[in-house]
């Protein structure tokens, strides 16, 4: 509860409470602060229920976070000054403090910003400017030579971050000294990198490259610990779903999106999804003959002996009719969202590898490069780059909730901050835009009341 009170959502809740108090004390003073009196009464009821114990603190904080997400808009009080001279390809807020934003761009530069503390202000102190604290470009002795496709934080410490580039290298950087710590040379362009946020016994980086194999790079030893085969085309997206083990066997560690149009663990998804229908066709409690069962059992046993990469294209289930260009696991690790160059979104049950058959509304997606999706903390909404806009979909219904427009060119990446309930987007226009909840402070309330009084003085007989 103390953590919530100190967060942006907690500050927003206190501001909303102050607004409700001022409105109830003087309901006729200027423009209404809340939507209507019903919102004010509802807020006060939830506050009393929280104090009396009828409403759990988590439920109260979740309600505030949800309301903030649904009020996202292009921020008019916060601006990130991008130093990049190429398209912004990757964004991530650190997982420990939720304070530092990491960006990577096609001009081979990477930058770090403090999104909670502005470097300077403009507009009489109303607009906070966030300039980069660190910028590393191709002029750096350890800098990349070609476009940076992926930039991620070390999950448990902001002292390290990782970049992957089209120059066939993955670099591990010391944040404090801005010097390269380890360099991994890969056989092709690096399209994506990922790390497990749960791992405590290893320091493995999953790398998806234009080579058909996915490699795990061990920061501790500086070598490749595993090579994963299965795809027949470049691995454009890698998403870590479960914790890795330190042994040679990996425990259901990730799904990989590839230009081979399949998901690595979704080969039998169609068969599994149709299995209940075949059972119902024979009626409840009825059994098939042994002769009808035997061929399928023998066929499945033979398939299990084959390496996934040895299966023919006819036996591989197709996840998308085109390259898989985006992957994002839900925060609880139960589901996986995939986006394809066929402009389709799909939601997969990770345990069963089945398509949940959520019918997402049509969206036009980029086809030439990988893109970065993002979800809210409760995984009810997903943010998807759709050409020059960002669409927000309801994960469980597939309906479009909202559309954000602000970039002048294609949007490549989205990053949702769980700490501040803000969305950061990067595009080919070289800009990083901030989408924030509507801001409401006591100073703004006083300003609103002044504006309300002034406007009544300026009214004439024909004003609406």
XYZ file of C-alpha atoms in Angstrom:
464
model
C 0.000 0.000 0.000
C 2.851 2.401 0.802
C 4.359 1.698 -2.620
C 1.063 2.589 -4.298
C 0.757 5.847 -2.328
C 4.196 6.938 -3.579
C 3.524 5.970 -7.204
C 2.039 8.107 -9.945
C -1.284 6.316 -9.557
C -1.293 7.127 -5.842
C -0.614 10.798 -6.537
C -3.393 10.804 -9.121
C -5.779 9.262 -6.603
C -4.962 11.948 -4.042
C -5.473 14.650 -6.660
C -8.824 13.139 -7.605
C -9.827 12.974 -3.963
C -8.890 16.642 -3.503
C -10.905 17.480 -6.598
C -13.909 15.603 -5.256
C -13.597 17.407 -1.926
C -13.443 20.827 -3.575
C -16.362 20.008 -5.840
C -18.536 18.772 -2.981
C -17.644 21.800 -0.873
C -18.452 24.313 -3.604
C -20.276 22.577 -6.491
C -21.098 25.846 -8.319
C -17.569 27.212 -8.545
C -16.584 27.281 -12.207
C -16.243 24.197 -14.437
C -16.962 20.814 -12.792
C -13.748 19.036 -11.896
C -15.059 15.509 -12.256
C -17.323 14.274 -15.040
C -20.380 14.602 -12.840
C -21.479 14.413 -9.236
C -21.976 10.679 -9.527
C -18.230 10.190 -10.041
C -17.533 12.227 -6.928
C -19.980 10.191 -4.848
C -18.527 6.958 -6.197
C -14.994 8.070 -5.324
C -15.986 9.006 -1.776
C -17.795 5.685 -1.333
C -14.700 3.759 -2.419
C -12.557 5.796 -0.031
C -14.897 4.999 2.880
C -14.998 1.321 1.891
C -11.222 1.235 1.775
C -10.934 2.842 5.221
C -13.496 0.482 6.729
C -11.931 -2.589 5.176
C -14.793 -3.413 2.829
C -12.614 -2.687 -0.183
C -9.148 -4.150 -0.368
C -6.303 -1.695 -1.041
C -5.322 -3.660 -4.154
C -8.808 -3.285 -5.604
C -8.719 0.440 -4.956
C -5.287 0.874 -6.568
C -6.298 -1.293 -9.548
C -9.330 0.897 -10.099
C -7.151 4.014 -10.133
C -4.652 2.426 -12.526
C -7.439 1.297 -14.844
C -8.974 4.762 -14.961
C -5.575 6.280 -15.745
C -4.965 3.864 -18.613
C -8.308 4.669 -20.195
C -7.545 8.405 -20.019
C -4.244 8.229 -21.906
C -3.628 11.060 -24.352
C -0.678 12.741 -26.031
C 1.053 14.491 -23.154
C 1.059 18.287 -23.150
C 3.201 18.504 -20.024
C 5.973 15.969 -20.700
C 8.345 15.726 -23.648
C 11.275 13.450 -24.430
C 14.027 15.072 -26.499
C 15.283 12.397 -28.889
C 18.943 12.559 -29.967
C 18.434 9.892 -32.629
C 18.949 10.646 -36.312
C 17.265 7.450 -37.442
C 14.076 5.551 -36.733
C 13.526 4.504 -33.105
C 13.365 0.691 -33.118
C 13.307 -0.285 -29.450
C 12.083 1.134 -26.123
C 12.122 -0.278 -22.612
C 11.611 1.107 -19.104
C 13.769 -0.588 -16.481
C 12.049 -3.325 -14.477
C 13.493 -2.375 -11.081
C 12.666 1.313 -10.550
C 10.449 2.082 -13.538
C 12.429 5.296 -13.914
C 14.909 4.966 -16.785
C 13.850 4.644 -20.422
C 16.243 2.945 -22.851
C 15.987 3.588 -26.601
C 17.796 2.153 -29.611
C 17.702 3.539 -33.154
C 18.685 2.751 -36.730
C 21.514 5.317 -36.669
C 23.370 2.892 -34.340
C 22.751 5.097 -31.298
C 21.345 4.200 -27.897
C 20.123 6.644 -25.241
C 18.913 6.630 -21.631
C 16.385 9.068 -20.140
C 15.121 9.714 -16.637
C 11.354 9.813 -17.186
C 10.537 10.798 -13.601
C 12.883 13.772 -13.221
C 13.025 16.409 -15.935
C 16.287 18.004 -17.036
C 14.632 21.375 -17.646
C 11.240 23.068 -18.034
C 9.566 25.298 -20.603
C 6.326 27.219 -20.891
C 6.583 28.762 -17.470
C 7.401 25.434 -15.878
C 4.361 23.640 -17.334
C 6.238 21.460 -19.848
C 8.876 19.074 -18.501
C 11.741 18.352 -20.890
C 13.544 15.027 -20.541
C 16.870 15.095 -22.323
C 19.064 11.971 -22.528
C 21.396 11.287 -19.632
C 23.547 8.963 -21.745
C 24.025 8.762 -25.519
C 26.229 6.168 -27.217
C 26.604 6.338 -30.986
C 28.788 4.759 -33.658
C 31.639 7.149 -32.793
C 32.073 5.335 -29.469
C 34.976 2.921 -29.398
C 32.627 0.043 -28.573
C 29.630 1.400 -30.482
C 27.659 -0.472 -33.118
C 28.370 0.191 -36.775
C 24.871 -0.429 -38.104
C 21.273 -0.096 -36.923
C 20.363 -1.116 -33.377
C 17.349 -3.398 -33.534
C 16.979 -4.192 -29.829
C 17.874 -2.442 -26.562
C 16.914 -4.037 -23.234
C 17.783 -3.578 -19.574
C 19.404 -6.240 -17.448
C 16.252 -7.345 -15.560
C 17.430 -7.008 -11.966
C 19.832 -4.077 -12.130
C 20.041 -0.831 -14.113
C 23.827 -1.099 -14.010
C 23.800 -3.136 -17.236
C 21.941 -2.963 -20.526
C 22.118 -4.985 -23.747
C 21.961 -3.913 -27.390
C 21.618 -6.020 -30.536
C 22.520 -4.707 -33.971
C 22.537 -5.423 -37.674
C 26.339 -5.455 -37.445
C 26.039 -9.077 -36.153
C 26.966 -8.112 -32.585
C 25.315 -8.103 -29.163
C 26.962 -5.711 -26.716
C 26.605 -5.703 -22.941
C 27.166 -2.215 -21.519
C 28.091 -0.834 -18.100
C 25.610 1.988 -17.531
C 27.812 3.998 -15.179
C 30.955 3.987 -17.314
C 29.191 3.667 -20.728
C 31.806 1.094 -21.685
C 31.270 -2.256 -23.345
C 31.657 -5.174 -20.946
C 31.102 -8.174 -23.235
C 30.662 -8.556 -26.971
C 29.013 -11.521 -28.701
C 29.667 -12.108 -32.414
C 26.752 -13.804 -34.171
C 26.520 -15.282 -37.690
C 23.969 -12.767 -38.962
C 21.969 -9.620 -38.274
C 20.518 -9.487 -34.768
C 16.790 -8.838 -34.960
C 15.852 -9.164 -31.308
C 17.134 -9.976 -27.822
C 15.338 -11.049 -24.646
C 16.098 -12.019 -21.054
C 14.120 -13.744 -18.344
C 12.867 -11.387 -15.637
C 12.622 -14.300 -13.166
C 16.035 -15.906 -13.519
C 18.361 -15.762 -10.516
C 20.882 -18.525 -11.295
C 22.021 -17.485 -14.770
C 22.573 -14.506 -17.089
C 21.343 -15.768 -20.451
C 20.380 -13.601 -23.425
C 18.167 -15.120 -26.113
C 19.122 -13.803 -29.553
C 17.007 -14.018 -32.689
C 19.025 -13.469 -35.860
C 18.737 -13.880 -39.617
C 20.261 -17.300 -39.052
C 17.700 -20.096 -38.574
C 18.982 -20.893 -35.085
C 18.260 -19.098 -31.820
C 21.286 -18.730 -29.577
C 21.561 -18.234 -25.831
C 24.457 -15.981 -24.847
C 25.829 -16.393 -21.332
C 27.023 -13.088 -19.863
C 28.853 -14.887 -17.050
C 31.084 -16.935 -19.361
C 31.021 -14.774 -22.480
C 30.103 -17.794 -24.621
C 27.042 -19.385 -26.230
C 25.443 -21.834 -23.838
C 22.725 -23.258 -26.097
C 21.730 -23.326 -29.743
C 18.061 -23.886 -30.535
C 17.050 -25.296 -33.912
C 13.582 -25.488 -35.386
C 12.928 -22.522 -37.636
C 13.519 -22.491 -41.348
C 13.852 -18.741 -41.631
C 15.256 -15.790 -39.664
C 14.050 -15.419 -36.071
C 12.559 -11.946 -35.981
C 11.077 -12.070 -32.476
C 12.018 -13.814 -29.238
C 9.869 -13.666 -26.108
C 10.919 -15.326 -22.860
C 7.919 -16.869 -21.142
C 9.191 -19.001 -18.284
C 12.304 -19.189 -16.179
C 15.280 -20.983 -17.661
C 17.160 -23.765 -15.951
C 20.942 -23.823 -15.763
C 21.152 -27.393 -17.058
C 21.452 -28.363 -20.693
C 17.727 -29.102 -20.817
C 15.509 -26.045 -21.031
C 12.120 -25.967 -19.368
C 9.579 -24.577 -21.839
C 11.624 -21.458 -22.207
C 10.257 -19.436 -25.075
C 8.242 -19.060 -28.221
C 10.107 -17.652 -31.179
C 8.565 -15.805 -34.096
C 10.128 -16.448 -37.470
C 9.693 -15.734 -41.123
C 8.931 -19.436 -41.427
C 5.412 -18.421 -40.310
C 5.200 -20.754 -37.300
C 5.523 -20.526 -33.542
C 8.129 -22.871 -32.111
C 5.806 -24.600 -29.647
C 2.565 -24.217 -31.563
C 2.989 -27.094 -34.010
C 0.083 -29.111 -32.657
C -2.177 -26.191 -31.756
C -4.683 -26.902 -34.519
C -4.881 -30.564 -33.646
C -5.340 -29.831 -29.961
C -8.021 -27.260 -30.624
C -10.012 -29.736 -32.729
C -9.615 -32.702 -30.382
C -12.695 -31.870 -28.256
C -14.812 -31.629 -31.435
C -13.796 -35.144 -32.544
C -14.722 -36.441 -29.117
C -18.157 -34.867 -29.234
C -18.785 -36.372 -32.679
C -18.840 -39.849 -31.160
C -21.217 -38.796 -28.401
C -20.720 -38.687 -24.636
C -19.109 -41.817 -23.248
C -18.727 -43.564 -26.615
C -15.369 -45.060 -27.599
C -13.578 -45.473 -30.872
C -12.447 -48.891 -31.996
C -8.859 -49.908 -31.353
C -8.223 -50.184 -35.081
C -9.108 -46.525 -35.599
C -6.893 -45.401 -32.737
C -3.760 -47.349 -33.597
C -2.645 -45.496 -36.760
C -2.942 -42.076 -35.141
C -1.048 -43.224 -32.056
C 1.748 -44.693 -34.158
C 1.881 -41.567 -36.272
C 2.092 -39.295 -33.215
C 4.803 -41.449 -31.629
C 6.892 -41.211 -34.781
C 6.459 -37.446 -34.841
C 7.612 -37.161 -31.241
C 10.898 -38.869 -32.149
C 11.588 -36.394 -34.941
C 13.445 -33.162 -34.311
C 11.085 -30.178 -34.867
C 13.373 -28.902 -37.610
C 13.046 -32.217 -39.466
C 9.262 -32.093 -39.771
C 7.913 -31.280 -43.201
C 6.128 -28.004 -43.848
C 2.847 -29.896 -44.159
C 3.104 -31.157 -40.585
C 3.882 -27.746 -39.107
C 0.911 -25.730 -37.900
C 0.788 -22.239 -39.384
C 0.428 -19.445 -36.841
C 0.306 -16.622 -39.392
C 0.116 -16.421 -43.177
C 3.301 -14.401 -43.222
C 6.224 -13.594 -40.953
C 5.646 -13.342 -37.195
C 6.761 -9.767 -36.552
C 5.740 -9.244 -32.922
C 5.434 -11.276 -29.716
C 4.360 -10.280 -26.230
C 3.600 -12.471 -23.222
C 0.970 -11.347 -20.734
C 2.238 -10.271 -17.328
C 1.005 -13.490 -15.679
C 2.840 -15.614 -18.252
C -0.309 -17.523 -19.187
C -0.887 -16.195 -22.695
C 1.142 -15.073 -25.689
C 0.134 -12.389 -28.177
C 1.499 -12.627 -31.704
C 1.345 -10.212 -34.621
C 2.009 -11.233 -38.208
C 2.770 -9.587 -41.511
C -0.678 -10.850 -42.535
C -2.001 -7.973 -40.350
C -3.473 -10.421 -37.857
C -3.244 -10.578 -34.077
C -3.630 -13.848 -32.226
C -3.791 -14.851 -28.574
C -2.263 -18.204 -27.617
C -2.698 -20.298 -24.493
C 0.892 -21.066 -23.523
C 0.203 -24.233 -21.527
C -1.740 -25.933 -24.313
C -0.150 -24.045 -27.262
C -3.682 -23.513 -28.598
C -5.084 -20.496 -30.362
C -7.745 -18.983 -28.103
C -9.636 -17.862 -31.231
C -10.081 -14.282 -30.017
C -11.193 -12.358 -33.097
C -9.124 -9.166 -33.072
C -10.468 -6.387 -35.231
C -8.618 -5.752 -38.482
C -5.492 -3.616 -38.214
C -2.936 -2.707 -40.838
C 0.533 -3.706 -39.630
C 4.006 -3.185 -41.036
C 5.410 -6.075 -43.006
C 9.068 -5.215 -43.485
C 10.411 -5.316 -39.929
C 9.764 -6.549 -36.424
C 7.687 -4.406 -34.092
C 7.380 -4.130 -30.329
C 4.042 -4.725 -28.571
C 3.195 -3.798 -24.998
C 0.484 -4.694 -22.484
C -0.962 -3.139 -19.341
C -0.183 -4.517 -15.904
C -3.406 -6.532 -15.700
C -2.961 -7.660 -19.314
C -6.434 -6.479 -20.317
C -5.145 -4.130 -23.029
C -2.451 -4.491 -25.686
C -0.795 -1.605 -27.537
C -0.041 -2.397 -31.178
C 1.858 -0.205 -33.691
C -0.386 0.139 -36.757
C 1.454 2.079 -39.439
C 1.446 5.753 -38.293
C -0.872 5.141 -35.322
C -1.067 2.946 -32.224
C -4.197 0.900 -31.626
C -5.299 -0.317 -28.215
C -7.111 -3.667 -28.252
C -9.019 -5.450 -25.525
C -7.058 -8.682 -25.115
C -10.088 -10.842 -24.320
C -12.647 -9.474 -26.783
C -10.364 -8.278 -29.584
C -12.213 -4.981 -29.904
C -10.448 -1.688 -30.543
C -10.611 0.444 -27.397
C -8.672 3.496 -28.541
C -6.418 4.785 -31.325
C -3.452 7.098 -30.721
C -2.278 9.366 -33.536
C 0.728 11.655 -33.217
C 3.641 10.263 -35.229
C 4.382 11.542 -38.723
C 5.687 8.181 -39.930
C 5.451 4.488 -39.062
C 5.405 3.536 -35.381
C 7.925 0.784 -34.583
C 7.714 0.211 -30.846
C 5.525 0.675 -27.777
C 6.507 0.546 -24.131
C 3.985 0.834 -21.293
C 5.295 1.999 -17.914
C 3.726 0.000 -15.093
C 5.031 2.514 -12.567
C 3.570 5.713 -14.034
C 0.824 4.282 -16.292
C 2.367 6.072 -19.267
C 2.899 4.852 -22.816
C 6.057 5.603 -24.797
C 6.124 5.139 -28.568
C 8.989 5.378 -31.042
C 8.732 5.780 -34.795
C 10.467 6.199 -38.104
C 10.012 9.954 -37.652
C 12.848 9.718 -35.046
C 10.547 10.876 -32.272
C 9.666 9.367 -28.890
C 6.177 10.429 -27.832
C 4.694 10.289 -24.344
C 1.058 9.355 -23.786
C 0.023 10.284 -20.246
C -3.179 10.186 -18.198
C -4.982 13.492 -17.881
C -3.176 15.556 -15.271
C -5.150 17.058 -12.391
C -3.485 19.031 -9.602
C -4.630 21.585 -7.053
C -2.880 24.347 -9.024
C -4.817 23.386 -12.142
C -8.052 23.401 -10.154
C -7.376 26.948 -8.991
C -6.538 27.912 -12.571
C -9.774 26.332 -13.803
C -11.808 28.266 -11.277
C -10.145 31.522 -12.390
C -10.875 30.700 -16.018
C -14.482 29.947 -15.120
C -14.914 33.317 -13.402
C -13.243 35.173 -16.265
C -15.368 33.484 -18.875
C -18.585 34.528 -17.119
C -17.455 38.162 -17.185
C -16.770 37.979 -20.921
C -20.142 36.461 -21.803
C -22.636 38.376 -23.928
C -26.298 37.895 -24.705
C -25.738 35.626 -27.704
C -23.157 33.256 -26.146
C -24.135 29.596 -25.877
